[in-house]
Amino acid sequence: MPFFDTHTHLDYLHQFTQEPLEHLVQNAIANGVEKILVVAVLQRDFETIKNLTALFPKNLRYGLGLHPLYIKEHTLKDLDVLENILLQRHKKLTAVAEIGLEQAIPELTAELIWKKQCKFFEAQLFLAKKYHLPVNLHSRKTHDQLFTFLKRIDIPKRGVVHGFSGSYDQAKRFVDLGYKIGVGGTITYERANKTRQTMSKLPLDALLLETDSPDMPVSGFQGQPNRPERMAKIFESLCQLRKETPEQIQETIWQNSLALFG
């Protein structure tokens, strides 16, 4: 079975490396990654991502959203733009992404900024519900707050908590609510005991694979931009942690990914 990279910023990888997009996509395919979800962080990137995805309709899908790291830049007009695009949704637009909450950066926890984060997150959750799309979720030091929103706002298609590095109990709460957990490069580091143990114990049908390219580099490639082609490294680490066969792991996660973002 092939791989589906369920969280990338392929537009930023393309900009950063200046490599032809075709080269990046073909390298991914050559390493078994047949589908890639490209997620947005800013409204000004929406059109770029749509156009980029259109060049490889068989392989690329995309999600549009307003990322909490850039909350100071987001405006109410950006939410209107997002809804207008969702209203006339392209078939390759398969998620509201990347959205979520951020508390690892102190300046983003100031009262007014935090309130704005929550307002924009809630608004985008309701858009996902209205247009029947899954969400791809950012959460740093906000798992409890994120869970409260997700429990209150019932999104039919659910989604994934991406790049998860919390505890098993935190992950299980999201899973019990119907959400998937994104498995990324963190598990390739042996020192990441908490995350590795979490991924070894969660139900297999609750997991997705992702690179977060060009971020979250895998072990052995620190300091380099991450790439979808390195998905195999993450998969190998996951296989070492699980009791199922590699074939079962790959097939189950492929089907999980297609069902959510395909």
mmCIF file of C-alpha atoms in Angstrom:
data_model
loop_
_atom_site.group_PDB
_atom_site.id
_atom_site.type_symbol
_atom_site.label_atom_id
_atom_site.label_comp_id
_atom_site.label_asym_id
_atom_site.label_seq_id
_atom_site.Cartn_x
_atom_site.Cartn_y
_atom_site.Cartn_z
ATOM 1 C CA MET A 1 0.000 0.000 0.000
ATOM 2 C CA PRO A 2 1.159 3.580 -0.618
ATOM 3 C CA PHE A 3 1.495 6.430 1.880
ATOM 4 C CA PHE A 4 -0.642 9.546 2.324
ATOM 5 C CA ASP A 5 1.232 12.483 3.866
ATOM 6 C CA THR A 6 -1.668 14.126 5.705
ATOM 7 C CA HIS A 7 0.067 17.342 6.734
ATOM 8 C CA THR A 8 2.535 19.392 4.686
ATOM 9 C CA HIS A 9 3.333 22.975 3.799
ATOM 10 C CA LEU A 10 4.532 21.983 0.347
ATOM 11 C CA ASP A 11 4.192 25.567 -0.859
ATOM 12 C CA TYR A 12 6.727 26.709 1.746
ATOM 13 C CA LEU A 13 9.064 23.795 0.987
ATOM 14 C CA HIS A 14 8.952 24.817 -2.680
ATOM 15 C CA GLN A 15 9.700 28.453 -1.789
ATOM 16 C CA PHE A 16 12.454 27.580 0.674
ATOM 17 C CA THR A 17 14.361 25.080 -1.478
ATOM 18 C CA GLN A 18 13.586 26.684 -4.867
ATOM 19 C CA GLU A 19 13.305 23.137 -6.226
ATOM 20 C CA PRO A 20 10.771 22.566 -9.011
ATOM 21 C CA LEU A 21 7.450 21.420 -7.618
ATOM 22 C CA GLU A 22 7.507 18.483 -10.025
ATOM 23 C CA HIS A 23 10.809 17.360 -8.497
ATOM 24 C CA LEU A 24 9.401 17.470 -4.968
ATOM 25 C CA VAL A 25 6.257 15.545 -5.926
ATOM 26 C CA GLN A 26 8.092 12.946 -8.012
ATOM 27 C CA ASN A 27 10.573 12.304 -5.191
ATOM 28 C CA ALA A 28 7.647 11.715 -2.861
ATOM 29 C CA ILE A 29 5.994 9.299 -5.297
ATOM 30 C CA ALA A 30 9.289 7.448 -5.822
ATOM 31 C CA ASN A 31 9.335 6.834 -2.049
ATOM 32 C CA GLY A 32 5.776 5.534 -1.917
ATOM 33 C CA VAL A 33 3.990 8.777 -1.000
ATOM 34 C CA GLU A 34 1.179 8.875 -3.545
ATOM 35 C CA LYS A 35 -1.027 11.492 -1.904
ATOM 36 C CA ILE A 36 -0.129 14.697 -0.078
ATOM 37 C CA LEU A 37 -2.328 17.157 1.795
ATOM 38 C CA VAL A 38 -1.086 20.747 1.583
ATOM 39 C CA VAL A 39 -2.393 22.988 4.382
ATOM 40 C CA ALA A 40 -2.517 26.766 4.618
ATOM 41 C CA VAL A 41 -1.554 29.129 7.430
ATOM 42 C CA LEU A 42 -2.446 32.561 6.001
ATOM 43 C CA GLN A 43 -5.190 33.884 3.738
ATOM 44 C CA ARG A 44 -2.639 35.305 1.310
ATOM 45 C CA ASP A 45 -1.467 31.733 0.572
ATOM 46 C CA PHE A 46 -4.906 30.369 -0.346
ATOM 47 C CA GLU A 47 -4.679 31.038 -4.077
ATOM 48 C CA THR A 48 -1.084 29.804 -4.308
ATOM 49 C CA ILE A 49 -2.006 26.515 -2.672
ATOM 50 C CA LYS A 50 -5.053 26.046 -4.890
ATOM 51 C CA ASN A 51 -2.994 26.646 -8.034
ATOM 52 C CA LEU A 52 -0.124 24.455 -6.862
ATOM 53 C CA THR A 53 -2.479 21.562 -6.126
ATOM 54 C CA ALA A 54 -4.123 21.871 -9.537
ATOM 55 C CA LEU A 55 -0.804 20.980 -11.193
ATOM 56 C CA PHE A 56 -0.907 17.482 -9.673
ATOM 57 C CA PRO A 57 -4.601 16.628 -9.276
ATOM 58 C CA LYS A 58 -3.985 12.911 -8.824
ATOM 59 C CA ASN A 59 -1.529 13.346 -5.963
ATOM 60 C CA LEU A 60 -2.283 16.595 -4.149
ATOM 61 C CA ARG A 61 -5.190 17.650 -1.943
ATOM 62 C CA TYR A 62 -5.406 20.844 0.064
ATOM 63 C CA GLY A 63 -6.893 22.427 3.149
ATOM 64 C CA LEU A 64 -7.438 26.122 3.817
ATOM 65 C CA GLY A 65 -7.405 27.761 7.220
ATOM 66 C CA LEU A 66 -5.974 30.470 9.451
ATOM 67 C CA HIS A 67 -3.163 29.236 11.710
ATOM 68 C CA PRO A 68 -3.008 30.413 15.351
ATOM 69 C CA LEU A 69 0.705 31.266 15.107
ATOM 70 C CA TYR A 70 -0.285 34.133 12.802
ATOM 71 C CA ILE A 71 -3.276 35.268 14.835
ATOM 72 C CA LYS A 72 -2.057 38.870 14.955
ATOM 73 C CA GLU A 73 -2.214 39.056 11.160
ATOM 74 C CA HIS A 74 -5.635 37.492 10.678
ATOM 75 C CA THR A 75 -8.652 39.728 10.105
ATOM 76 C CA LEU A 76 -12.391 39.145 10.019
ATOM 77 C CA LYS A 77 -12.185 39.682 6.278
ATOM 78 C CA ASP A 78 -9.916 36.616 6.091
ATOM 79 C CA LEU A 79 -12.716 34.537 7.602
ATOM 80 C CA ASP A 80 -15.103 35.903 4.957
ATOM 81 C CA VAL A 81 -12.641 34.988 2.206
ATOM 82 C CA LEU A 82 -12.330 31.475 3.636
ATOM 83 C CA GLU A 83 -16.079 30.978 3.741
ATOM 84 C CA ASN A 84 -16.544 32.250 0.192
ATOM 85 C CA ILE A 85 -14.009 29.695 -1.038
ATOM 86 C CA LEU A 86 -15.636 26.890 0.961
ATOM 87 C CA LEU A 87 -19.021 27.878 -0.471
ATOM 88 C CA GLN A 88 -17.817 27.198 -4.020
ATOM 89 C CA ARG A 89 -15.612 24.367 -2.935
ATOM 90 C CA HIS A 90 -13.199 22.741 -5.346
ATOM 91 C CA LYS A 91 -13.205 18.936 -5.158
ATOM 92 C CA LYS A 92 -9.515 18.885 -4.180
ATOM 93 C CA LEU A 93 -10.249 21.116 -1.174
ATOM 94 C CA THR A 94 -10.762 18.421 1.459
ATOM 95 C CA ALA A 95 -10.124 20.096 4.833
ATOM 96 C CA VAL A 96 -10.265 23.238 6.912
ATOM 97 C CA ALA A 97 -6.599 23.444 7.787
ATOM 98 C CA GLU A 98 -4.400 24.334 9.511
ATOM 99 C CA ILE A 99 -6.353 25.689 12.459
ATOM 100 C CA GLY A 100 -6.082 25.366 16.216
ATOM 101 C CA LEU A 101 -4.671 26.910 19.377
ATOM 102 C CA GLU A 102 -1.175 27.952 20.475
ATOM 103 C CA GLN A 103 0.194 28.648 23.975
ATOM 104 C CA ALA A 104 3.866 27.763 23.611
ATOM 105 C CA ILE A 105 4.683 31.353 22.624
ATOM 106 C CA PRO A 106 4.122 33.698 25.599
ATOM 107 C CA GLU A 107 3.052 36.752 23.575
ATOM 108 C CA LEU A 108 0.201 34.751 22.055
ATOM 109 C CA THR A 109 -1.217 33.981 25.495
ATOM 110 C CA ALA A 110 -1.903 37.639 26.402
ATOM 111 C CA GLU A 111 -5.591 38.034 27.221
ATOM 112 C CA LEU A 112 -6.747 39.885 24.091
ATOM 113 C CA ILE A 113 -4.647 37.749 21.743
ATOM 114 C CA TRP A 114 -5.851 34.547 23.381
ATOM 115 C CA LYS A 115 -9.453 35.678 23.032
ATOM 116 C CA LYS A 116 -8.826 36.345 19.354
ATOM 117 C CA GLN A 117 -7.287 32.875 18.962
ATOM 118 C CA CYS A 118 -10.368 31.294 20.491
ATOM 119 C CA LYS A 119 -12.721 33.416 18.376
ATOM 120 C CA PHE A 120 -11.006 32.487 15.111
ATOM 121 C CA PHE A 121 -10.706 28.824 16.079
ATOM 122 C CA GLU A 122 -14.380 28.610 16.954
ATOM 123 C CA ALA A 123 -15.398 30.381 13.743
ATOM 124 C CA GLN A 124 -13.391 27.927 11.634
ATOM 125 C CA LEU A 125 -14.787 24.927 13.473
ATOM 126 C CA PHE A 126 -18.275 26.142 12.629
ATOM 127 C CA LEU A 127 -17.236 26.575 8.984
ATOM 128 C CA ALA A 128 -15.985 22.979 8.950
ATOM 129 C CA LYS A 129 -19.288 21.862 10.399
ATOM 130 C CA LYS A 130 -21.340 23.964 7.959
ATOM 131 C CA TYR A 131 -19.478 22.724 4.882
ATOM 132 C CA HIS A 132 -19.041 19.161 6.112
ATOM 133 C CA LEU A 133 -15.235 19.121 6.068
ATOM 134 C CA PRO A 134 -12.700 17.571 8.441
ATOM 135 C CA VAL A 135 -10.214 19.742 10.320
ATOM 136 C CA ASN A 136 -6.436 19.465 10.620
ATOM 137 C CA LEU A 137 -5.582 20.768 14.067
ATOM 138 C CA HIS A 138 -2.584 22.560 15.564
ATOM 139 C CA SER A 139 -2.245 22.257 19.348
ATOM 140 C CA ARG A 140 0.755 23.279 21.438
ATOM 141 C CA LYS A 141 0.228 23.316 25.210
ATOM 142 C CA THR A 142 -3.504 23.581 24.515
ATOM 143 C CA HIS A 143 -4.788 20.010 24.421
ATOM 144 C CA ASP A 144 -7.298 20.556 27.227
ATOM 145 C CA GLN A 145 -8.629 23.806 25.745
ATOM 146 C CA LEU A 146 -8.771 22.274 22.264
ATOM 147 C CA PHE A 147 -10.718 19.289 23.558
ATOM 148 C CA THR A 148 -13.311 21.604 25.135
ATOM 149 C CA PHE A 149 -14.005 23.259 21.779
ATOM 150 C CA LEU A 150 -14.166 19.949 19.908
ATOM 151 C CA LYS A 151 -16.533 18.438 22.440
ATOM 152 C CA ARG A 152 -18.853 21.442 22.234
ATOM 153 C CA ILE A 153 -18.842 21.857 18.439
ATOM 154 C CA ASP A 154 -19.895 18.625 16.793
ATOM 155 C CA ILE A 155 -18.094 18.385 13.432
ATOM 156 C CA PRO A 156 -19.549 15.457 11.464
ATOM 157 C CA LYS A 157 -16.310 14.709 9.590
ATOM 158 C CA ARG A 158 -14.081 15.153 12.673
ATOM 159 C CA GLY A 159 -10.372 15.430 11.739
ATOM 160 C CA VAL A 160 -6.871 14.975 13.126
ATOM 161 C CA VAL A 161 -4.771 16.481 15.901
ATOM 162 C CA HIS A 162 -1.588 16.883 13.899
ATOM 163 C CA GLY A 163 1.984 16.305 15.078
ATOM 164 C CA PHE A 164 0.767 15.004 18.414
ATOM 165 C CA SER A 165 3.326 14.868 21.227
ATOM 166 C CA GLY A 166 1.157 14.719 24.348
ATOM 167 C CA SER A 167 0.352 11.913 26.740
ATOM 168 C CA TYR A 168 -1.601 8.753 26.020
ATOM 169 C CA ASP A 169 -4.509 9.959 28.187
ATOM 170 C CA GLN A 170 -4.715 13.229 26.261
ATOM 171 C CA ALA A 171 -4.612 11.423 22.923
ATOM 172 C CA LYS A 172 -7.225 8.883 24.028
ATOM 173 C CA ARG A 173 -9.664 11.683 24.865
ATOM 174 C CA PHE A 174 -9.434 12.952 21.285
ATOM 175 C CA VAL A 175 -9.732 9.424 19.901
ATOM 176 C CA ASP A 176 -12.799 8.699 22.017
ATOM 177 C CA LEU A 177 -14.334 11.851 20.542
ATOM 178 C CA GLY A 178 -13.753 10.446 17.051
ATOM 179 C CA TYR A 179 -10.584 12.315 16.078
ATOM 180 C CA LYS A 180 -7.416 10.871 14.568
ATOM 181 C CA ILE A 181 -3.885 11.433 15.871
ATOM 182 C CA GLY A 182 -1.119 12.594 13.533
ATOM 183 C CA VAL A 183 2.123 10.600 13.792
ATOM 184 C CA GLY A 184 5.152 12.623 12.704
ATOM 185 C CA GLY A 185 8.915 12.819 12.909
ATOM 186 C CA THR A 186 8.978 13.052 16.709
ATOM 187 C CA ILE A 187 8.723 9.266 17.010
ATOM 188 C CA THR A 188 11.989 8.822 15.068
ATOM 189 C CA TYR A 189 13.871 10.160 18.116
ATOM 190 C CA GLU A 190 14.473 7.556 20.802
ATOM 191 C CA ARG A 191 14.433 10.198 23.531
ATOM 192 C CA ALA A 192 10.774 10.994 22.735
ATOM 193 C CA ASN A 193 9.605 8.275 25.113
ATOM 194 C CA LYS A 194 6.200 9.751 25.959
ATOM 195 C CA THR A 195 5.179 10.218 22.334
ATOM 196 C CA ARG A 196 6.567 6.851 21.261
ATOM 197 C CA GLN A 197 4.676 5.052 24.038
ATOM 198 C CA THR A 198 1.490 6.895 23.126
ATOM 199 C CA MET A 199 1.722 5.835 19.475
ATOM 200 C CA SER A 200 2.424 2.244 20.478
ATOM 201 C CA LYS A 201 -0.784 2.010 22.532
ATOM 202 C CA LEU A 202 -3.409 3.919 20.566
ATOM 203 C CA PRO A 203 -5.800 1.971 18.306
ATOM 204 C CA LEU A 204 -4.250 1.594 14.862
ATOM 205 C CA ASP A 205 -7.381 2.920 13.177
ATOM 206 C CA ALA A 206 -6.899 6.201 15.072
ATOM 207 C CA LEU A 207 -3.526 7.006 13.462
ATOM 208 C CA LEU A 208 -2.437 9.005 10.419
ATOM 209 C CA LEU A 209 1.080 9.630 9.088
ATOM 210 C CA GLU A 210 2.478 13.073 8.325
ATOM 211 C CA THR A 211 5.761 14.895 7.773
ATOM 212 C CA ASP A 212 4.744 18.527 8.458
ATOM 213 C CA SER A 213 7.226 19.318 5.692
ATOM 214 C CA PRO A 214 9.337 21.489 5.730
ATOM 215 C CA ASP A 215 9.080 21.357 9.544
ATOM 216 C CA MET A 216 9.476 18.548 12.105
ATOM 217 C CA PRO A 217 12.612 16.893 10.615
ATOM 218 C CA VAL A 218 13.135 13.193 11.191
ATOM 219 C CA SER A 219 16.137 11.839 13.070
ATOM 220 C CA GLY A 220 19.306 12.011 11.015
ATOM 221 C CA PHE A 221 18.143 15.047 9.051
ATOM 222 C CA GLN A 222 18.188 17.719 11.751
ATOM 223 C CA GLY A 223 18.723 21.206 10.389
ATOM 224 C CA GLN A 224 17.415 20.255 6.948
ATOM 225 C CA PRO A 225 13.961 21.044 5.528
ATOM 226 C CA ASN A 226 11.724 18.024 5.954
ATOM 227 C CA ARG A 227 10.232 16.414 2.840
ATOM 228 C CA PRO A 228 7.286 14.113 2.100
ATOM 229 C CA GLU A 229 9.744 11.513 0.761
ATOM 230 C CA ARG A 230 10.958 10.950 4.348
ATOM 231 C CA MET A 231 7.610 9.466 5.313
ATOM 232 C CA ALA A 232 9.219 6.011 5.147
ATOM 233 C CA LYS A 233 11.459 6.912 8.120
ATOM 234 C CA ILE A 234 8.420 7.723 10.236
ATOM 235 C CA PHE A 235 6.674 4.561 9.098
ATOM 236 C CA GLU A 236 9.712 2.427 10.000
ATOM 237 C CA SER A 237 9.767 3.906 13.503
ATOM 238 C CA LEU A 238 6.048 3.299 13.928
ATOM 239 C CA CYS A 239 6.446 -0.331 12.849
ATOM 240 C CA GLN A 240 9.096 -0.801 15.541
ATOM 241 C CA LEU A 241 6.619 0.429 18.148
ATOM 242 C CA ARG A 242 3.548 -1.553 17.061
ATOM 243 C CA LYS A 243 2.621 -5.222 17.338
ATOM 244 C CA GLU A 244 0.836 -5.355 13.955
ATOM 245 C CA THR A 245 2.652 -6.319 10.749
ATOM 246 C CA PRO A 246 4.032 -3.494 8.575
ATOM 247 C CA GLU A 247 1.537 -4.454 5.868
ATOM 248 C CA GLN A 248 -1.380 -4.148 8.268
ATOM 249 C CA ILE A 249 -0.126 -0.832 9.625
ATOM 250 C CA GLN A 250 0.377 0.668 6.176
ATOM 251 C CA GLU A 251 -2.952 -0.493 4.782
ATOM 252 C CA THR A 252 -4.967 0.609 7.813
ATOM 253 C CA ILE A 253 -3.380 4.065 7.904
ATOM 254 C CA TRP A 254 -3.788 4.478 4.129
ATOM 255 C CA GLN A 255 -7.509 3.721 4.435
ATOM 256 C CA ASN A 256 -7.786 6.038 7.483
ATOM 257 C CA SER A 257 -6.207 8.843 5.454
ATOM 258 C CA LEU A 258 -8.330 8.340 2.353
ATOM 259 C CA ALA A 259 -11.520 8.250 4.406
ATOM 260 C CA LEU A 260 -10.678 11.579 6.026
ATOM 261 C CA PHE A 261 -8.870 13.618 3.364
ATOM 262 C CA GLY A 262 -9.015 11.605 0.145
#
